[in-house]
Short mmCIF file of C-alpha atoms in Angstrom, two decimals:
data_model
loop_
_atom_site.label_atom_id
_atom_site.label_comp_id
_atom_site.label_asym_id
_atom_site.label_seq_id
_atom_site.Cartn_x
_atom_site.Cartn_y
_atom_site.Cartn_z
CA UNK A 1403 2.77 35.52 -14.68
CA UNK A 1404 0.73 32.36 -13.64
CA UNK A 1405 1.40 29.16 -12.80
CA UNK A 1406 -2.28 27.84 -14.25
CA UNK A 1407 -2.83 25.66 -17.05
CA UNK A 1408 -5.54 27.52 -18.44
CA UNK A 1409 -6.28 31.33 -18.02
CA UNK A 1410 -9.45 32.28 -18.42
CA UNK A 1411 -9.05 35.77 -18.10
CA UNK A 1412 -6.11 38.49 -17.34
CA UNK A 1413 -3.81 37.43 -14.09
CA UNK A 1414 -4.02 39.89 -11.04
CA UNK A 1415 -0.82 40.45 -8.46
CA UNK A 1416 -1.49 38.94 -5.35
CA UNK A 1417 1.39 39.95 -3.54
CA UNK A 1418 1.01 42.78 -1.13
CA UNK A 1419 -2.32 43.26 -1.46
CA UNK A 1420 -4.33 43.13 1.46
CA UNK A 1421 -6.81 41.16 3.31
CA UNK A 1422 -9.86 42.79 3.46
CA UNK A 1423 -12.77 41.88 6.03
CA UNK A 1424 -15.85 42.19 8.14
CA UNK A 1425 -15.71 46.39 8.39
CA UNK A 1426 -14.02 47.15 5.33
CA UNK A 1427 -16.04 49.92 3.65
CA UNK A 1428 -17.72 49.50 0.25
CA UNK A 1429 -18.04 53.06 -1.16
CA UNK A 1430 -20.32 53.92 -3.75
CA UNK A 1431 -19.19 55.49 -7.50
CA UNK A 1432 -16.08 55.22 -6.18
CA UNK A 1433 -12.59 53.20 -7.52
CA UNK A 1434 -11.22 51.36 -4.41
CA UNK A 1435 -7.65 50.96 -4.22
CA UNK A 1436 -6.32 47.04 -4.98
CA UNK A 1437 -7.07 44.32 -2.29
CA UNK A 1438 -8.65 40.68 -1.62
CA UNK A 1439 -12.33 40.61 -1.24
CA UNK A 1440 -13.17 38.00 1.32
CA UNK A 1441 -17.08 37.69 0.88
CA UNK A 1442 -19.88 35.90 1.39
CA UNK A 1443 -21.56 33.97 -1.40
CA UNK A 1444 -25.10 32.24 -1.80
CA UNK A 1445 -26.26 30.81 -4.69
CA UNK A 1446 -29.02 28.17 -6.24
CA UNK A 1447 -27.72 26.20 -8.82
CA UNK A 1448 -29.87 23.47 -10.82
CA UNK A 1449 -27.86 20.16 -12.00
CA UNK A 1450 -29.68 18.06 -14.87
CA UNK A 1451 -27.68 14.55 -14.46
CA UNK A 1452 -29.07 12.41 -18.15
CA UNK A 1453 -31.93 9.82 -17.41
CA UNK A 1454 -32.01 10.49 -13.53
CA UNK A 1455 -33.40 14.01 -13.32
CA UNK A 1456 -32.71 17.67 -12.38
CA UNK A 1457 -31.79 18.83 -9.37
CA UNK A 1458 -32.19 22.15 -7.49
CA UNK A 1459 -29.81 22.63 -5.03
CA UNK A 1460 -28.76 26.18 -2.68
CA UNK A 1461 -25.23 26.54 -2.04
CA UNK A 1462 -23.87 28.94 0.79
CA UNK A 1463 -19.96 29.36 1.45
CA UNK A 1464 -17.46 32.41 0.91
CA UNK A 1465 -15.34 33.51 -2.16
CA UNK A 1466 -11.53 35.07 -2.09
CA UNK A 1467 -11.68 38.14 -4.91
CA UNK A 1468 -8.03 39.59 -5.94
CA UNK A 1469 -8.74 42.75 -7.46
CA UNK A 1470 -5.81 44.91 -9.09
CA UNK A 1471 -5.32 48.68 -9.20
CA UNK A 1472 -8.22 50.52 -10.98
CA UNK A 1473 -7.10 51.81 -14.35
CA UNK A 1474 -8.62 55.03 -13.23
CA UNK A 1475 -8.73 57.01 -10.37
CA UNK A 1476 -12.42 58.52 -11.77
CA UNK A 1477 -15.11 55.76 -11.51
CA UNK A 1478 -16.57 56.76 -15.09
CA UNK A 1479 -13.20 55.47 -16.67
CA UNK A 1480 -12.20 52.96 -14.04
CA UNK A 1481 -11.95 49.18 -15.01
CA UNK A 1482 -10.77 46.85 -12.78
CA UNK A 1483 -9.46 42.94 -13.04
CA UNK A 1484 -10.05 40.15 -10.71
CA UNK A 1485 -8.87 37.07 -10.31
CA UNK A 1486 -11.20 34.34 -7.72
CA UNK A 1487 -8.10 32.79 -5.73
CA UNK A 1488 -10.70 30.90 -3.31
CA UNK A 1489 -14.14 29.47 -3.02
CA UNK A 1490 -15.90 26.89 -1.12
CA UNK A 1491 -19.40 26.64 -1.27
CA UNK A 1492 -21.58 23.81 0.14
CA UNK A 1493 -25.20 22.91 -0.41
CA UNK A 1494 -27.10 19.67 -0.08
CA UNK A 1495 -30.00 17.87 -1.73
CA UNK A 1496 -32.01 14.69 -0.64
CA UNK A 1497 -31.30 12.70 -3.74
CA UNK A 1498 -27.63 14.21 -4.21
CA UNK A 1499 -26.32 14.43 -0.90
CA UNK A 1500 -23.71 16.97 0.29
CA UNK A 1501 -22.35 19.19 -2.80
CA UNK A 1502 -18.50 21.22 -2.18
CA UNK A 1503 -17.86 23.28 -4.91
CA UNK A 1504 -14.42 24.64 -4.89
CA UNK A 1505 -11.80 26.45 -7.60
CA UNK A 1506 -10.42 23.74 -10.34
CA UNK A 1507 -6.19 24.65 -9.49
CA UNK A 1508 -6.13 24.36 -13.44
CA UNK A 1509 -7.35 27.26 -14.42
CA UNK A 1510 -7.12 30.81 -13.55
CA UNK A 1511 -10.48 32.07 -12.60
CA UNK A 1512 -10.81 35.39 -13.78
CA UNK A 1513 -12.92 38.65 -14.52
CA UNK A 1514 -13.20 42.64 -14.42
CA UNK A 1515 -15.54 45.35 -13.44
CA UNK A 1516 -16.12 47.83 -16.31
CA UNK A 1517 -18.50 49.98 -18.25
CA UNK A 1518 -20.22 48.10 -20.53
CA UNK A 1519 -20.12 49.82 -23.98
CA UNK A 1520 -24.25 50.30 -23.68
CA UNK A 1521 -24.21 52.44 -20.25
CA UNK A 1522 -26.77 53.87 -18.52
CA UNK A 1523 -27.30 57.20 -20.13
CA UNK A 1524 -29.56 58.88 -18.07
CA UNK A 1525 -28.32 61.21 -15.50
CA UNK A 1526 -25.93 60.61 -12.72
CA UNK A 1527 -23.03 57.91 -12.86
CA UNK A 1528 -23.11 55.46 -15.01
CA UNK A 1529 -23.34 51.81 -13.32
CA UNK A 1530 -20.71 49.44 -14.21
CA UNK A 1531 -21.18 45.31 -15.55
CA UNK A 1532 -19.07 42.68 -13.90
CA UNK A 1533 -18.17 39.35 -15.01
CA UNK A 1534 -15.88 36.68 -13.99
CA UNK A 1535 -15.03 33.12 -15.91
CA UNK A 1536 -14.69 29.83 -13.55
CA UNK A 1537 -13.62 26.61 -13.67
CA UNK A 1538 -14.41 24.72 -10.48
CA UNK A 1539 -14.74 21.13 -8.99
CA UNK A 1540 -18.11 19.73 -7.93
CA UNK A 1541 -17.78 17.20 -5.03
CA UNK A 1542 -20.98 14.64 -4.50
CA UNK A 1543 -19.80 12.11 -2.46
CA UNK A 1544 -22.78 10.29 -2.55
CA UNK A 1545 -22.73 9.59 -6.08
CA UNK A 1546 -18.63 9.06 -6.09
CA UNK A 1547 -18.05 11.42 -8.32
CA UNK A 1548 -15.91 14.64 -9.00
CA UNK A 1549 -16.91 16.61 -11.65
CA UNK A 1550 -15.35 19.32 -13.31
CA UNK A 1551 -15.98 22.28 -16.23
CA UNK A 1552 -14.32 22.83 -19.32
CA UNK A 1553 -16.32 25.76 -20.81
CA UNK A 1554 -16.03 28.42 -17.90
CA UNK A 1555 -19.07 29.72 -15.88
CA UNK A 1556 -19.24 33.32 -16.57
CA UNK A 1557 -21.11 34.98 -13.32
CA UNK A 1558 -22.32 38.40 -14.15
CA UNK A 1559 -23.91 41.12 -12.25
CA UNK A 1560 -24.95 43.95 -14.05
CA UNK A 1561 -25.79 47.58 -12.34
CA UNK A 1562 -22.63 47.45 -10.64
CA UNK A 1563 -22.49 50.70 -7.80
CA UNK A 1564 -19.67 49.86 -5.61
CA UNK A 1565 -16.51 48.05 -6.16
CA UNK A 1566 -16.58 44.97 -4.81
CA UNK A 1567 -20.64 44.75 -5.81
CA UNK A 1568 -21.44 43.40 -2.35
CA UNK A 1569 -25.06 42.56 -2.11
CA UNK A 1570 -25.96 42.62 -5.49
CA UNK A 1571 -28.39 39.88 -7.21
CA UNK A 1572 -25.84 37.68 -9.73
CA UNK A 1573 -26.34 35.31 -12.78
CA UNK A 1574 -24.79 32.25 -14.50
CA UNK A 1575 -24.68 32.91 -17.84
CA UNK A 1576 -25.63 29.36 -19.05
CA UNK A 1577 -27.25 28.52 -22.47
CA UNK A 1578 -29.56 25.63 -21.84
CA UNK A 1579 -26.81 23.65 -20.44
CA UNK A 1580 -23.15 23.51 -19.64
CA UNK A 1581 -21.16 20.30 -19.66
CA UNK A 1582 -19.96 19.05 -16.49
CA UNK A 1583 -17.04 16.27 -16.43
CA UNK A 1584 -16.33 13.12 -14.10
CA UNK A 1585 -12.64 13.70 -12.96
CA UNK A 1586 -12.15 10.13 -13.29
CA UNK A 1587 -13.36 9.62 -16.90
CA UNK A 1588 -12.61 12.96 -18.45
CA UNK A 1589 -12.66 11.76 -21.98
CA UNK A 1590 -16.10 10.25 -21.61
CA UNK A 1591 -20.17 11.80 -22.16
CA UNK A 1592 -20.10 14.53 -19.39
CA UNK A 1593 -22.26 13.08 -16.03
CA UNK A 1594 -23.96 16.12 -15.85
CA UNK A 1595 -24.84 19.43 -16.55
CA UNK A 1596 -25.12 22.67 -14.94
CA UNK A 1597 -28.55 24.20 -16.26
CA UNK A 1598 -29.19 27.48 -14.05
CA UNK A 1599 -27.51 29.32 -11.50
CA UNK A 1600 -28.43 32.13 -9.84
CA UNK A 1601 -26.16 34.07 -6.86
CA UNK A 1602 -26.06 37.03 -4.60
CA UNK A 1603 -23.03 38.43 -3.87
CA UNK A 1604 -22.59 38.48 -0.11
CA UNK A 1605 -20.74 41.20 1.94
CA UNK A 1606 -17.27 41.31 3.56
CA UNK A 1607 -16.99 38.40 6.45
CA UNK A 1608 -14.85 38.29 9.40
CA UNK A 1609 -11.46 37.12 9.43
CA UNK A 1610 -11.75 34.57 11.85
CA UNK A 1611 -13.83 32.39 9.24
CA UNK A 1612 -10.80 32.40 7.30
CA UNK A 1613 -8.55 31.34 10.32
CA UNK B 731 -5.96 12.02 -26.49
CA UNK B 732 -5.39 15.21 -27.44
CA UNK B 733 -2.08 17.67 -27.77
CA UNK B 734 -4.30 21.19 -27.04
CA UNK B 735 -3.33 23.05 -23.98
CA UNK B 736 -6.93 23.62 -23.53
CA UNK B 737 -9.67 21.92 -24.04
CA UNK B 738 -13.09 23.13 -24.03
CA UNK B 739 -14.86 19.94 -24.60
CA UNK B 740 -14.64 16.10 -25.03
CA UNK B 741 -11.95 14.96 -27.88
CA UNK B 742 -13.17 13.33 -31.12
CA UNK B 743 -11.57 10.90 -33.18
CA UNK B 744 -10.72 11.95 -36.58
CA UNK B 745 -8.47 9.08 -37.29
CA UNK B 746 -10.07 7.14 -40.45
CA UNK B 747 -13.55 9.48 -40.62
CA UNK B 748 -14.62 10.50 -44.31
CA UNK B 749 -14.10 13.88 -45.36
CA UNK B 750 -17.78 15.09 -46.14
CA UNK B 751 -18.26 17.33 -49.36
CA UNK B 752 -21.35 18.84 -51.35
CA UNK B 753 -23.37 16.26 -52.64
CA UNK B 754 -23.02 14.25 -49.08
CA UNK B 755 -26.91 13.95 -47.84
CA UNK B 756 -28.65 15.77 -45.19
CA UNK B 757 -31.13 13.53 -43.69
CA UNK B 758 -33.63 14.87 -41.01
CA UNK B 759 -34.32 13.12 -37.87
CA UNK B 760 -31.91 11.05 -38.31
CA UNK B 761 -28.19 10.23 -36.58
CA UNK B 762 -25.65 9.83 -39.20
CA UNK B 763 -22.59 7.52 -39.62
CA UNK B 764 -19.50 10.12 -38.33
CA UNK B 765 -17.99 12.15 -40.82
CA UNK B 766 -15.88 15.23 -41.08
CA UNK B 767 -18.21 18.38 -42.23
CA UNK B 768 -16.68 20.57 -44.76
CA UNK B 769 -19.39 23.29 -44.75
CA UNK B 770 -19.79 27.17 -45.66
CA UNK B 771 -20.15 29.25 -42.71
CA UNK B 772 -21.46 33.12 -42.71
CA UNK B 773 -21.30 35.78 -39.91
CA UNK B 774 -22.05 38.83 -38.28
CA UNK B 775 -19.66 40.51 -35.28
CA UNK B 776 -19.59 43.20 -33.89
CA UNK B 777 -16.77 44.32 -32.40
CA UNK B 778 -16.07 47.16 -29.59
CA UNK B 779 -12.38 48.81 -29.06
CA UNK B 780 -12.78 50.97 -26.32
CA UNK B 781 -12.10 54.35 -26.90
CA UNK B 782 -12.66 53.83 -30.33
CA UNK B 783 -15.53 52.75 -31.22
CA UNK B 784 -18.13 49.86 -32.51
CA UNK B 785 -17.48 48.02 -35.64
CA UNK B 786 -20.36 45.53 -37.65
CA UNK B 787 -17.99 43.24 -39.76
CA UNK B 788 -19.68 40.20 -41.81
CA UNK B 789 -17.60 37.28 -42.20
CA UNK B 790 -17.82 34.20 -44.82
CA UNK B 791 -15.85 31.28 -45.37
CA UNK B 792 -15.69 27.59 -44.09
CA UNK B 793 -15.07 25.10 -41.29
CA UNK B 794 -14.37 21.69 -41.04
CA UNK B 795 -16.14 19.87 -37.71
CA UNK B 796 -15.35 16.03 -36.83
CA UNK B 797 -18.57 14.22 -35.31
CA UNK B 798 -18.08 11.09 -33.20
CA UNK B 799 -20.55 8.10 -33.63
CA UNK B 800 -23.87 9.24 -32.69
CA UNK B 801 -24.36 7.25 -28.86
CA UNK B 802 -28.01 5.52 -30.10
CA UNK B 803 -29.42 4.48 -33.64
CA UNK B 804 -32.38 6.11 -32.86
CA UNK B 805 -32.93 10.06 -32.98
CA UNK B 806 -34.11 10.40 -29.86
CA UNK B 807 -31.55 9.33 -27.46
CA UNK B 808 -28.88 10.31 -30.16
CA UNK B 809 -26.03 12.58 -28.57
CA UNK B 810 -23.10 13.50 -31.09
CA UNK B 811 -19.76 14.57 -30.12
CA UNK B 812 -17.97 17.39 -32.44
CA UNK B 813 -14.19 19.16 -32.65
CA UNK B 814 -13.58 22.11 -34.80
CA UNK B 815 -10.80 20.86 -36.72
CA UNK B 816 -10.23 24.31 -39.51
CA UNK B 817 -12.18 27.37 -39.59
CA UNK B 818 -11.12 30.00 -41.87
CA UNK B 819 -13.09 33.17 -42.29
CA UNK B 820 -12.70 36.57 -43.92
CA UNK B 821 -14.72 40.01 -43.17
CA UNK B 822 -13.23 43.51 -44.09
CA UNK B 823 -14.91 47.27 -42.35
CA UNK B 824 -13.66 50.29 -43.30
CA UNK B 825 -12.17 51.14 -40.15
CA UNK B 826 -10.33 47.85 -39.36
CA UNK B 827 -9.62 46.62 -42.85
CA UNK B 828 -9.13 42.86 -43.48
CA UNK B 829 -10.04 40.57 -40.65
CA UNK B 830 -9.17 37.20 -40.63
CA UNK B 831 -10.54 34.45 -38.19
CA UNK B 832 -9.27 31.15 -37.56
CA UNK B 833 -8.55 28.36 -34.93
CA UNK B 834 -6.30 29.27 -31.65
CA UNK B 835 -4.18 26.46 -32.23
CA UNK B 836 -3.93 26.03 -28.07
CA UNK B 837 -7.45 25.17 -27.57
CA UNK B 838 -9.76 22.42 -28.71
CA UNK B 839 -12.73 23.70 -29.96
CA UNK B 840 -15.46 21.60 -29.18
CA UNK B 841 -18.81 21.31 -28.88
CA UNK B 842 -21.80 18.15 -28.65
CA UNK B 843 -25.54 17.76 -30.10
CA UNK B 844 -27.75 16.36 -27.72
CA UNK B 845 -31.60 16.84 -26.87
CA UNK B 846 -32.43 20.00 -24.76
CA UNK B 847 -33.64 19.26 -21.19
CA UNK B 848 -36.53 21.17 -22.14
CA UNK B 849 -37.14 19.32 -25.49
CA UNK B 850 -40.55 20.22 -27.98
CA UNK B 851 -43.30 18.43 -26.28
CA UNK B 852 -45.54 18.09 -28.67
CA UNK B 853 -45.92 15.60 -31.51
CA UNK B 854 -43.33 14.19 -33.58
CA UNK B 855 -39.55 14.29 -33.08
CA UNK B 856 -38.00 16.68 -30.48
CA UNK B 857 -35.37 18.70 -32.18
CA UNK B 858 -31.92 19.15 -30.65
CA UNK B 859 -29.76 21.66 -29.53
CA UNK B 860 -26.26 22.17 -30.99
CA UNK B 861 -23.57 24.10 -28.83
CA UNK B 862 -19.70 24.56 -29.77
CA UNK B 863 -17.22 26.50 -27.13
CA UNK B 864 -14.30 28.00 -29.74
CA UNK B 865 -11.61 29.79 -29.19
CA UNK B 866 -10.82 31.64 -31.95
CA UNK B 867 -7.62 34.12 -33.44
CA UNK B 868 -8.55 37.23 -34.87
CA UNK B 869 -5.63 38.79 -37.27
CA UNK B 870 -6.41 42.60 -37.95
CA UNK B 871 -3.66 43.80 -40.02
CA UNK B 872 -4.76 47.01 -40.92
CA UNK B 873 -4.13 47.25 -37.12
CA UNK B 874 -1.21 45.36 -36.63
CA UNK B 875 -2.97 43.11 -34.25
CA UNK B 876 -3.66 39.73 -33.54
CA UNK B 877 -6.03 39.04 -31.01
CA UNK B 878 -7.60 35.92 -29.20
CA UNK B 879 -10.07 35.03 -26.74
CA UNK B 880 -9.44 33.28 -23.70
CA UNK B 881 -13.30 32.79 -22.56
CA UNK B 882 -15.10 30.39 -24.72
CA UNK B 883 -17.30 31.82 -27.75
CA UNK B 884 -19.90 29.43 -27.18
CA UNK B 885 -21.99 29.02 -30.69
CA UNK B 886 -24.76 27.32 -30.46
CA UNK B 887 -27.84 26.37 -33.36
CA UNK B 888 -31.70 25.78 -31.49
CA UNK B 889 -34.23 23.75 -33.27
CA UNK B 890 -31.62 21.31 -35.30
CA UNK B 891 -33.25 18.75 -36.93
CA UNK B 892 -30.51 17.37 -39.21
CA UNK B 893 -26.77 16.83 -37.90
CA UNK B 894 -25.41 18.16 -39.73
CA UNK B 895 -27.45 21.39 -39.15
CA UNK B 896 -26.73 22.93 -42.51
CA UNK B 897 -28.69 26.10 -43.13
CA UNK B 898 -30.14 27.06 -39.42
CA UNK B 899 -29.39 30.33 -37.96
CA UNK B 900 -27.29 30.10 -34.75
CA UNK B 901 -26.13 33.02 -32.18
CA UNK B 902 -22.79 33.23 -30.93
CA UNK B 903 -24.19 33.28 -26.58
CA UNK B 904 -22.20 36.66 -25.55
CA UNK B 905 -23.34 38.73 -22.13
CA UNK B 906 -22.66 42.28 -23.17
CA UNK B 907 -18.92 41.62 -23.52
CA UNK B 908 -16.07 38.81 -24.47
CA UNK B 909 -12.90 40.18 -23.75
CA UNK B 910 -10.30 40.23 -27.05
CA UNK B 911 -6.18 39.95 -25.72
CA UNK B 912 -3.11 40.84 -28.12
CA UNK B 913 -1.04 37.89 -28.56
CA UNK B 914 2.01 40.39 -28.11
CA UNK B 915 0.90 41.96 -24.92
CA UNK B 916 -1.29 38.85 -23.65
CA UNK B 917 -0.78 40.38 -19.71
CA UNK B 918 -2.61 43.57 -20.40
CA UNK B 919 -6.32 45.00 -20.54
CA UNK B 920 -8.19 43.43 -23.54
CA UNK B 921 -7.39 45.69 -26.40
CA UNK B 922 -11.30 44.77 -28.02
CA UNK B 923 -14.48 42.86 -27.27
CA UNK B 924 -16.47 41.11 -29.48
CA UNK B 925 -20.04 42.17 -28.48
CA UNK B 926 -22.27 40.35 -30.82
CA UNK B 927 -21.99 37.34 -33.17
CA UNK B 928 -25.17 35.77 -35.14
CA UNK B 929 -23.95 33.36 -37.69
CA UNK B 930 -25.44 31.11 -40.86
CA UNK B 931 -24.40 27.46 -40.71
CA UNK B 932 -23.77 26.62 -44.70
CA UNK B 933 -24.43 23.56 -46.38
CA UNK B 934 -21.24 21.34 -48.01
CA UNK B 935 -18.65 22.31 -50.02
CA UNK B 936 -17.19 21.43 -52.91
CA UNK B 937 -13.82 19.14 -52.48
CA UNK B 938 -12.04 21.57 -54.48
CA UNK B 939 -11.89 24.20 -52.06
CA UNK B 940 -10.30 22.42 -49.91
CA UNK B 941 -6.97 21.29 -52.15
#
């Protein structure tokens, strides 16, 4: 079902599904049938690297979102499962140079959209909680390293309207810090750690950024 | 360095460490020699199965936690490495009968000690922070179920002041929801979530439990 070393969540068909861009509609309270989210993404992540500092650095760059069928053609019952097949993001600091972040090909990067079991109960529909578990790859050049994570990032954004949540304000769920690993000496102390990250979801792009 | 199909943290060596029973000292602010920690462990879960219902189970039993060498003499710049090497816990709810928790043999459950980035400022030693990712099988027979976790539960103890930190309070760090999968059906939706988790680190144990 995947080809990944480590899943991190529940895998998601890719084949098929379609492309969706710049123009695509994003309907509220509404289950959208399957396809792949290409988005914009900003976020502002802060690095703490052991005896040199920490580092606040804004990233900008696009993600690629798989999502499968809802399980429910009603948005009050609908879940749905995703699965992050791309994302680049770059962002740059004076001490740390030019930062890539990209997907780590080991793991499967996954999530879902879904009620959460303490809903809104007021009137009207209820808003839904997404979350998604990554594994990526931190380029710095400038300090000549690579680094990667072993316990995922789980990005959440909660008052989910619309499937995919374009727009919406996003958070790392980090506690105090989250080990971050030098490629080249994976068994070592980590080189860093990621401390705080913030994101906004961005809306759908135009194809020709992904030409 | 390590067979695990996953690892969620830096390896530890447990070749030739002492096995660590009641009687074994607790010193404060200060790194010990490495050691293997047989100690008591109590906890609280809750536990959502959607369509179902919420469950509060409490849990007691043991694990067993290799730390490496602590990476300076001194408290202060101390950082200790640690692998969950057995856990083995019991909790029982009306509704889902016996539940049984242990290690998912595929992952390497680790975790580290180190001093917060944001340590106590004020007089005297800063304490540390403690943080373990685990991933964790959950045998419900009363259900005929087995599930497992493929995110992280990442455990962590604030304010430790002793390694080992016998007898602080910790909080398993869970946003709303960590999805649960069947080991027989490990492709579909999550069949639970584990919603909460706040947990009692014990102190040692006799040998005898352990033979």
């Amino acid at each position: 079902m995947s080809e990944k070393k480590t899943l991190l969540g529940r895998p998601v068909e890719t084949e098929g599904v379609p492309n969706l861009y710049e123009g695509s509609p994003v309907v509220k309270w509404k289950a959208p049938e399957p396809g792949i989210d290409n988005l914009g993404l900003h976020s502002w992540d802060t690095f703490a690297i052991p005896g040199v500092g920490e580092f606040d650095v804004e990233f900008d760059g696009y993600v690629r979102v798989v999502r499968s069928p809802a399980t429910d053609e009603e948005w009050a019952g609908a879940e749905v499962y995703t699965n992050l097949i791309e994302m680049h993001m770059t962002g740059a600091s004076e001490e740390l140079g030019t930062i890539t972040v990209t997907l780590n090909p080991e793991y499967l990067s996954a999530g879902q959209i879904r009620t959460p079991f303490d809903p809104y109960a007021g009137e009207g529909p209820a808003a839904k909680a997404c979350r998604m578990a990554v594994g990526c790859m931190f380029d710095i050049p400038k300090l000549g390293t690579r680094l990667f994570n072993r316990e995922p990032v789980i990005l959440t954004i909660d008052d989910v309207r619309s499937i995919p949540p374009a727009g919406a304000p996003g958070k790392g769920q980090i506690y105090r810090m989250l080990p971050l690993y030098d490629v080249r000496t994976p068994w070592d102390e980590p080189t860093a750690y990621l401390t705080s990250l913030k994101f906004n979801m961005g809306g759908y792009l135009p194809a020709e950024r992904f030409q």
